[in-house]
Amino acid sequence: MPCTLGRMNDWPQAWSDDNRGNRYGRGSASAQPEGARVMRQVRRGQAAPPGQGYGGVPPQPSYVNGQGHGGYHNDSGYDDGYDSGYNTGQVYGGGGDGGGGRGTREPRPAPNWRRRIKVTSITLVTLLLVTTVATYFWADSKLNREVDLSKVIERPEAGEGTNYLIVGSDSRAGMSAEEKKKLHTGSAEGKRTDSMMILHTGSNGPTLISLPRDSNVTIPSFKGSDSGKLYQGTGRQVKLNAAYAEDGPELLVRTVEANTGLHIDHYVEIGFAGFANIVDSVGGVEIDIPQDIKDSKSGADFKKGKQTLNGEEALAFVRTRYALAGSDLDRTKNQQKFLSALANQVATPGTVLNPFKLYPTMGAGLDSLIVDKDMGLYDLASMFWAMKGVSGGEGTSMNMPISGNSANGNLQWDTAKVKQLVEQLKNDETVTVSSK
């Protein structure tokens, strides 16, 4: 009996073998649980010092009073505070240096701003390019290329620079009776030229020259624009605007070239309604009117000073002649002044960079313009920029030099001055000729 009691006292609280079950293993005479000698830990590290674990396995918790936790008790009874990790969930790699547990994720890489800026820039440039190309083809399709300058015969040799013949006609095509009344255009059939100008562009700045409609000219030999029939010149002298009324733009170009010796490269024409629409599309044009003007025929009624004219008012201003002391000569000066101001208004960033202004302006202008078959958008843009230059003081504006009245009462050009002027334009020289 004492032997049995001594054996039972080897276990905590005098447990018997039958009470141990499978928890500590059978047949062991050691007070230390068997699992501490055979179970390997997941945690790896440096080998344990001698006497502290089997094969480098970290020390296991002691089982004091039947409890499976607490510090490790070595032979001396010292508790080193070791935690196996079972209670904290770190046995299978939860945290620690270089651990990377389940709850962690790789840090997001910093945004590549250089790449983002590059992609955004390429997208914007592509969008701008597509829009520009689409706008070009849209605008090009709206040009009315009706004038065929190849029908003009016996043309003078082309010189340096580019020469545009710009015509304002009194065409009432497409206008209702109410519009004719509102714009004071009357109801005359057909169309005549209300203003004519030569714009020369070159390396010495633009030159804008008005050709008074009452200028005395000789109708030269020409081919009919529709029939192709040759009409021999007879020396017949008429007002310049009669050439347009007789056979249209082709005869007008032929007459200007024959009477000046200057080659015309491009032709541009605009009617009453188109002119008023362009002015309205840009929100009106500011101009300084030099004197009070009242003319019942054109509908003009203006006070002296700076003011912004809408389409109706602008048309009245450029058509006024009877209220001016110099009649047609003063009117051509007003026409030059206003067209330059209009070009300056169209070419501003507020119009060019604003699609809500640009497209209506282009639509109104291109729909109402009649140009020659060789006119392109680049040529048209160059013309507007040159007229803007005249307005900005970079060029010259003048009337064709006049020497007086001819025998038939028409305005007679000063032959010597006209010849000198034409030579300077042909050679793209600075114009020194004056109108007087």
Coordinates of C-alpha atoms in Angstrom, one line a residue:
M1 CA 0.0 0.0 0.0
P2 CA 2.7 2.6 0.7
C3 CA 4.3 1.8 -2.6
T4 CA 1.1 2.5 -4.4
L5 CA 0.6 5.8 -2.5
G6 CA 4.1 6.9 -3.4
R7 CA 3.4 6.2 -7.1
M8 CA 0.2 8.2 -7.0
N9 CA 2.0 11.1 -5.4
D10 CA 4.2 11.5 -8.5
W11 CA 1.2 13.2 -10.3
P12 CA -0.4 16.5 -9.4
Q13 CA -3.3 16.2 -7.0
A14 CA -2.6 12.4 -6.8
W15 CA -4.0 11.6 -10.2
S16 CA -3.9 8.0 -11.2
D17 CA -3.1 6.5 -14.6
D18 CA -6.7 6.0 -15.2
N19 CA -7.4 9.7 -14.6
R20 CA -4.7 10.8 -17.0
G21 CA -6.4 9.5 -20.1
N22 CA -4.5 10.2 -23.4
R23 CA -3.7 13.7 -22.6
Y24 CA -0.1 13.1 -21.2
G25 CA 0.7 9.9 -22.9
R26 CA 1.0 6.5 -21.3
G27 CA 3.9 5.0 -19.5
S28 CA 5.7 8.2 -18.9
A29 CA 7.4 8.6 -15.5
S30 CA 8.2 12.2 -16.0
A31 CA 6.4 15.0 -14.3
Q32 CA 6.7 17.0 -17.5
P33 CA 4.0 16.4 -20.2
E34 CA 5.1 14.2 -23.0
G35 CA 3.9 16.7 -25.6
A36 CA 6.6 19.1 -24.6
R37 CA 9.2 16.7 -25.8
V38 CA 7.7 15.6 -29.1
M39 CA 5.5 18.5 -30.5
R40 CA 7.3 20.8 -33.0
Q41 CA 6.4 24.5 -33.1
V42 CA 5.7 26.5 -36.3
R43 CA 7.7 29.4 -35.0
R44 CA 11.3 29.1 -36.0
G45 CA 14.3 30.8 -34.6
Q46 CA 17.7 30.3 -33.1
A47 CA 18.4 27.0 -31.5
A48 CA 17.4 26.9 -27.8
P49 CA 20.2 26.8 -25.3
P50 CA 21.1 23.4 -23.9
G51 CA 18.5 21.9 -21.7
Q52 CA 15.7 24.2 -23.0
G53 CA 13.7 22.2 -25.4
Y54 CA 14.2 19.3 -27.7
G55 CA 16.1 19.7 -31.0
G56 CA 15.9 23.5 -30.9
V57 CA 12.2 23.7 -30.2
P58 CA 11.2 26.6 -28.0
P59 CA 10.3 25.7 -24.4
Q60 CA 6.7 24.8 -23.8
P61 CA 4.4 26.0 -21.2
S62 CA 4.3 24.1 -17.9
Y63 CA 1.2 22.6 -16.6
V64 CA 0.8 23.7 -13.1
N65 CA -2.2 22.6 -11.2
G66 CA -3.6 21.2 -14.4
Q67 CA -3.5 24.5 -16.3
G68 CA -2.1 24.6 -19.8
H69 CA -0.6 28.1 -19.7
G70 CA 1.8 30.2 -17.8
G71 CA 5.5 30.6 -17.9
Y72 CA 8.0 27.9 -18.6
H73 CA 9.4 26.4 -15.4
N74 CA 12.9 25.1 -15.8
D75 CA 14.6 22.9 -13.3
S76 CA 15.3 26.0 -11.2
G77 CA 11.6 27.0 -11.2
Y78 CA 12.3 30.3 -13.3
D79 CA 9.4 31.7 -15.3
D80 CA 10.9 33.3 -18.5
G81 CA 7.6 34.7 -19.7
Y82 CA 7.6 32.8 -23.1
D83 CA 4.3 32.8 -25.0
S84 CA 3.8 30.0 -27.5
G85 CA 1.5 32.1 -29.6
Y86 CA -1.5 29.8 -29.3
N87 CA -3.4 32.4 -27.2
T88 CA -2.6 35.3 -29.6
G89 CA -3.2 33.6 -32.9
Q90 CA 0.4 34.1 -34.0
V91 CA 1.5 30.5 -34.4
Y92 CA 0.8 30.5 -38.1
G93 CA 2.5 33.8 -39.0
G94 CA 0.5 36.5 -37.4
G95 CA 2.7 39.6 -37.2
G96 CA 6.2 39.8 -36.1
D97 CA 9.2 40.9 -38.1
G98 CA 8.7 40.0 -41.8
G99 CA 5.5 38.2 -40.9
G100 CA 2.8 39.5 -43.2
G101 CA -0.4 38.2 -41.5
R102 CA -3.7 37.6 -43.2
G103 CA -5.1 41.0 -42.3
T104 CA -2.3 43.0 -44.0
R105 CA -2.0 44.1 -47.7
E106 CA 0.7 45.5 -49.8
P107 CA 0.9 49.3 -49.8
R108 CA -0.6 51.1 -52.8
P109 CA 2.1 52.4 -55.2
A110 CA 2.3 56.2 -55.5
P111 CA 0.4 57.6 -58.5
N112 CA 2.6 58.1 -61.6
W113 CA 1.8 61.8 -62.2
R114 CA 4.1 62.1 -65.2
R115 CA 2.3 59.3 -67.0
R116 CA -1.1 60.7 -66.1
I117 CA -0.1 64.2 -67.4
K118 CA 1.2 62.6 -70.6
V119 CA -2.0 60.6 -71.2
T120 CA -4.1 63.7 -70.5
S121 CA -2.1 65.8 -72.8
I122 CA -2.2 63.3 -75.7
T123 CA -6.0 63.0 -75.2
L124 CA -6.5 66.8 -75.3
V125 CA -4.3 67.3 -78.3
T126 CA -6.0 64.5 -80.2
L127 CA -9.4 66.0 -79.4
L128 CA -8.3 69.4 -80.5
L129 CA -6.9 68.0 -83.7
V130 CA -10.1 66.1 -84.5
T131 CA -12.2 69.2 -83.8
T132 CA -10.0 71.4 -85.9
V133 CA -10.1 69.0 -88.9
A134 CA -13.9 68.6 -88.6
T135 CA -14.4 72.3 -88.4
Y136 CA -12.2 72.9 -91.4
F137 CA -14.1 70.5 -93.6
W138 CA -17.4 71.9 -92.3
A139 CA -16.4 75.5 -93.0
D140 CA -14.9 74.6 -96.4
S141 CA -18.1 72.9 -97.5
K142 CA -20.1 76.1 -96.8
L143 CA -18.1 78.3 -99.2
N144 CA -20.0 79.3 -102.3
R145 CA -17.4 79.0 -105.0
E146 CA -19.4 80.4 -107.8
V147 CA -17.0 82.7 -109.6
D148 CA -14.7 81.2 -112.3
L149 CA -11.8 83.5 -112.9
S150 CA -10.6 81.1 -115.7
K151 CA -13.2 82.8 -117.9
V152 CA -11.4 86.1 -117.6
I153 CA -9.3 86.8 -120.8
E154 CA -6.1 88.8 -121.5
R155 CA -5.1 88.9 -117.9
P156 CA -2.1 91.0 -116.7
E157 CA 0.9 89.1 -115.3
A158 CA 0.7 88.3 -111.6
G159 CA 3.1 90.2 -109.3
E160 CA 4.3 89.8 -105.7
G161 CA 1.9 89.3 -102.9
T162 CA -1.9 88.6 -103.2
N163 CA -4.6 90.8 -104.5
Y164 CA -8.3 90.4 -103.4
L165 CA -11.2 92.1 -105.1
I166 CA -13.8 92.6 -102.3
V167 CA -17.3 93.5 -103.4
G168 CA -20.4 94.5 -101.4
S169 CA -23.4 93.9 -103.6
D170 CA -26.9 95.2 -103.1
S171 CA -28.3 91.7 -103.7
R172 CA -31.6 91.2 -101.9
A173 CA -31.8 87.5 -102.7
G174 CA -33.5 85.5 -100.0
M175 CA -34.8 88.6 -98.1
S176 CA -38.5 88.9 -97.2
A177 CA -40.5 92.1 -97.8
E178 CA -40.3 92.8 -94.0
E179 CA -36.5 92.4 -94.0
K180 CA -36.2 94.7 -97.1
K181 CA -38.2 97.3 -95.3
K182 CA -36.3 97.0 -92.0
L183 CA -32.9 97.3 -93.7
H184 CA -34.0 100.1 -96.1
T185 CA -32.8 98.2 -99.2
G186 CA -35.7 98.8 -101.5
S187 CA -37.0 96.1 -103.9
A188 CA -34.9 96.6 -107.0
E189 CA -34.5 93.4 -109.1
G190 CA -31.1 91.9 -109.8
K191 CA -28.0 93.1 -108.0
R192 CA -25.3 95.8 -108.4
T193 CA -22.1 96.6 -106.6
D194 CA -22.5 98.9 -103.7
S195 CA -18.8 98.9 -102.8
M196 CA -15.6 97.7 -104.4
M197 CA -12.1 97.4 -102.8
I198 CA -8.7 96.0 -103.7
L199 CA -6.9 94.4 -100.7
H200 CA -3.2 93.8 -101.3
T201 CA -1.3 91.6 -98.8
G202 CA 2.5 91.1 -98.8
S203 CA 5.7 91.5 -96.9
N204 CA 5.2 95.3 -96.4
G205 CA 1.9 95.2 -94.7
P206 CA -1.6 95.3 -96.2
T207 CA -3.0 98.0 -98.4
L208 CA -6.8 98.6 -98.8
I209 CA -7.8 100.6 -101.8
S210 CA -11.5 101.7 -102.4
L211 CA -12.7 101.9 -106.0
P212 CA -15.6 104.4 -106.1
R213 CA -18.6 102.9 -107.8
D214 CA -18.9 106.1 -110.0
S215 CA -15.3 105.6 -111.3
N216 CA -15.0 106.2 -115.1
V217 CA -13.7 103.0 -116.8
T218 CA -13.6 101.5 -120.3
I219 CA -15.3 98.2 -120.9
P220 CA -12.7 95.9 -122.5
S221 CA -13.2 92.9 -124.8
F222 CA -14.6 90.0 -122.7
K223 CA -16.2 86.5 -122.9
G224 CA -19.7 86.2 -121.6
S225 CA -19.7 84.3 -118.3
D226 CA -22.6 82.2 -119.3
S227 CA -22.6 82.1 -123.1
G228 CA -18.8 82.1 -123.6
K229 CA -19.3 84.4 -126.5
L230 CA -16.5 86.9 -127.2
Y231 CA -17.6 90.6 -127.0
Q232 CA -15.1 92.9 -128.7
G233 CA -14.3 96.1 -126.8
T234 CA -15.5 99.3 -128.4
G235 CA -14.0 101.9 -126.1
R236 CA -17.3 102.3 -124.3
Q237 CA -16.9 104.2 -121.1
V238 CA -19.2 103.6 -118.1
K239 CA -19.3 103.7 -114.3
L240 CA -17.4 100.9 -112.8
N241 CA -20.4 99.3 -111.1
A242 CA -22.1 99.0 -114.6
A243 CA -19.6 96.3 -115.5
Y244 CA -20.9 94.1 -112.7
A245 CA -24.5 94.8 -113.6
E246 CA -23.8 93.8 -117.3
D247 CA -22.1 90.4 -116.8
G248 CA -21.4 89.8 -113.2
P249 CA -18.2 89.2 -111.3
E250 CA -16.1 87.9 -114.2
L251 CA -16.6 91.1 -116.2
L252 CA -16.0 93.2 -113.2
V253 CA -12.6 91.5 -112.6
R254 CA -11.8 91.8 -116.3
T255 CA -12.6 95.5 -116.2
V256 CA -10.6 96.3 -113.1
E257 CA -7.5 94.4 -114.5
A258 CA -7.8 96.1 -117.9
N259 CA -8.1 99.6 -116.4
T260 CA -5.4 99.2 -113.7
G261 CA -3.0 96.5 -115.1
L262 CA -3.1 94.8 -111.6
H263 CA -3.7 91.0 -111.5
I264 CA -6.6 90.0 -109.2
D265 CA -5.9 86.7 -107.4
H266 CA -9.2 86.2 -105.5
Y267 CA -12.7 87.5 -105.6
V268 CA -15.0 87.9 -102.5
E269 CA -18.6 89.2 -102.5
I270 CA -21.2 89.7 -99.8
G271 CA -24.8 90.9 -100.0
F272 CA -26.9 93.1 -97.7
A273 CA -28.4 90.3 -95.6
G274 CA -25.2 88.5 -95.1
F275 CA -23.4 91.6 -94.0
A276 CA -26.0 92.4 -91.4
N277 CA -26.0 88.8 -90.1
I278 CA -22.2 88.7 -89.6
V279 CA -22.4 91.9 -87.6
D280 CA -25.1 90.5 -85.4
S281 CA -23.4 87.2 -84.9
V282 CA -20.4 88.9 -83.3
G283 CA -22.6 90.9 -81.0
G284 CA -22.2 94.2 -82.9
V285 CA -19.2 96.3 -83.9
E286 CA -17.8 99.3 -82.0
I287 CA -16.9 102.2 -84.3
D288 CA -16.1 105.9 -83.8
I289 CA -18.5 107.9 -86.1
P290 CA -16.8 111.2 -87.0
Q291 CA -20.0 113.3 -87.4
D292 CA -23.7 113.3 -86.9
I293 CA -25.3 111.4 -89.8
K294 CA -29.0 111.3 -90.8
D295 CA -30.0 109.8 -94.1
S296 CA -33.6 108.7 -94.8
K297 CA -32.6 106.7 -97.9
S298 CA -30.2 104.4 -96.0
G299 CA -32.0 104.7 -92.6
A300 CA -28.9 106.1 -91.0
D301 CA -29.5 108.2 -87.8
F302 CA -26.3 108.5 -85.8
K303 CA -24.7 110.9 -83.3
K304 CA -21.0 111.6 -83.4
G305 CA -18.8 109.5 -81.2
K306 CA -18.0 105.8 -80.2
Q307 CA -20.9 103.4 -80.3
T308 CA -21.7 99.8 -81.1
L309 CA -23.7 99.2 -84.2
N310 CA -25.9 96.1 -84.8
G311 CA -26.4 94.6 -88.2
E312 CA -29.2 97.0 -89.3
E313 CA -27.3 100.0 -88.1
A314 CA -24.1 98.9 -89.7
L315 CA -25.7 98.4 -93.1
A316 CA -27.2 101.9 -92.9
F317 CA -23.8 103.3 -92.0
V318 CA -21.8 101.8 -94.9
R319 CA -24.5 102.6 -97.5
T320 CA -24.9 106.3 -96.5
R321 CA -23.7 108.7 -99.2
Y322 CA -26.2 111.5 -99.6
A323 CA -25.7 112.8 -96.1
L324 CA -21.9 113.1 -96.6
A325 CA -20.1 116.1 -98.1
G326 CA -17.9 114.0 -100.3
S327 CA -20.7 111.6 -101.3
D328 CA -19.3 108.4 -102.7
L329 CA -15.7 109.2 -101.8
D330 CA -16.6 109.8 -98.1
R331 CA -18.8 106.7 -98.2
T332 CA -15.8 104.5 -99.3
K333 CA -13.8 105.8 -96.3
N334 CA -16.6 104.8 -93.9
Q335 CA -16.8 101.4 -95.6
Q336 CA -13.1 100.8 -95.2
K337 CA -13.2 101.9 -91.6
F338 CA -16.2 99.7 -90.7
L339 CA -14.9 96.6 -92.5
S340 CA -11.6 96.9 -90.8
A341 CA -13.3 97.2 -87.4
L342 CA -15.5 94.2 -88.2
A343 CA -12.4 92.1 -89.2
N344 CA -10.8 93.2 -85.9
Q345 CA -13.9 92.1 -83.9
V346 CA -14.1 88.7 -85.7
A347 CA -10.4 88.0 -85.1
T348 CA -10.4 88.6 -81.3
P349 CA -9.8 85.7 -78.9
G350 CA -13.3 86.3 -77.5
T351 CA -14.7 85.2 -80.9
V352 CA -12.1 82.7 -82.1
L353 CA -11.9 80.8 -78.8
N354 CA -15.6 80.9 -78.0
P355 CA -17.4 78.1 -79.9
F356 CA -20.8 79.8 -79.1
K357 CA -19.6 82.8 -81.1
L358 CA -17.2 81.3 -83.5
Y359 CA -19.6 78.8 -85.2
P360 CA -22.5 81.2 -85.6
T361 CA -20.1 83.9 -87.0
M362 CA -18.6 81.4 -89.4
G363 CA -22.0 80.1 -90.4
A364 CA -23.4 83.5 -91.0
G365 CA -20.3 84.7 -92.9
L366 CA -19.6 81.6 -95.0
D367 CA -23.2 81.1 -96.0
S368 CA -23.4 84.7 -97.4
L369 CA -20.0 84.9 -99.1
I370 CA -19.5 84.3 -102.8
V371 CA -15.9 83.5 -103.8
D372 CA -13.9 82.3 -106.7
K373 CA -13.3 78.6 -107.3
D374 CA -9.7 78.7 -106.2
M375 CA -10.4 80.4 -102.8
G376 CA -9.6 78.3 -99.8
L377 CA -10.2 78.9 -96.1
Y378 CA -6.5 79.8 -95.6
D379 CA -6.9 82.6 -98.3
L380 CA -10.1 83.8 -96.6
A381 CA -8.4 83.8 -93.2
S382 CA -5.4 85.7 -94.6
M383 CA -7.8 88.3 -96.0
F384 CA -9.4 88.9 -92.6
W385 CA -6.1 89.1 -90.8
A386 CA -4.9 91.6 -93.3
M387 CA -8.0 93.8 -92.9
K388 CA -7.5 93.6 -89.1
G389 CA -3.9 94.8 -89.7
V390 CA -5.3 97.8 -91.6
S391 CA -7.5 98.6 -88.6
G392 CA -4.6 98.2 -86.2
G393 CA -2.5 100.7 -88.1
E394 CA -0.1 98.1 -89.6
G395 CA -1.2 98.9 -93.2
T396 CA -2.5 101.6 -95.5
S397 CA -6.1 102.5 -96.5
M398 CA -6.9 104.9 -99.3
N399 CA -9.1 105.7 -102.3
M400 CA -8.0 105.2 -105.8
P401 CA -6.4 108.5 -106.7
I402 CA -8.9 110.8 -108.5
S403 CA -8.0 113.8 -110.7
G404 CA -11.5 115.1 -111.1
N405 CA -14.6 114.4 -113.2
S406 CA -14.6 113.1 -116.8
A407 CA -16.7 114.5 -119.6
N408 CA -19.6 112.2 -118.8
G409 CA -19.6 113.3 -115.2
N410 CA -18.0 110.1 -113.8
L411 CA -15.0 110.2 -111.4
Q412 CA -11.7 110.2 -113.4
W413 CA -8.7 108.4 -112.0
D414 CA -5.4 110.1 -111.9
T415 CA -3.6 108.1 -114.5
A416 CA 0.0 108.8 -113.4
K417 CA -0.7 108.1 -109.7
V418 CA -2.6 104.9 -110.5
K419 CA 0.3 103.7 -112.6
Q420 CA 2.8 104.3 -109.8
L421 CA 0.5 102.7 -107.3
V422 CA 0.1 99.6 -109.4
E423 CA 3.8 99.2 -109.8
Q424 CA 4.4 99.5 -106.1
L425 CA 1.7 96.8 -105.4
K426 CA 3.1 94.5 -108.1
N427 CA 6.6 94.7 -106.6
D428 CA 5.2 94.4 -103.1
E429 CA 6.7 97.7 -102.1
T430 CA 5.6 100.2 -99.4
V431 CA 2.9 102.3 -100.9
T432 CA 3.8 106.0 -101.0
V433 CA 1.1 107.2 -103.4
S434 CA -1.6 109.3 -101.8
S435 CA -5.3 109.6 -102.8
K436 CA -5.0 113.3 -103.4

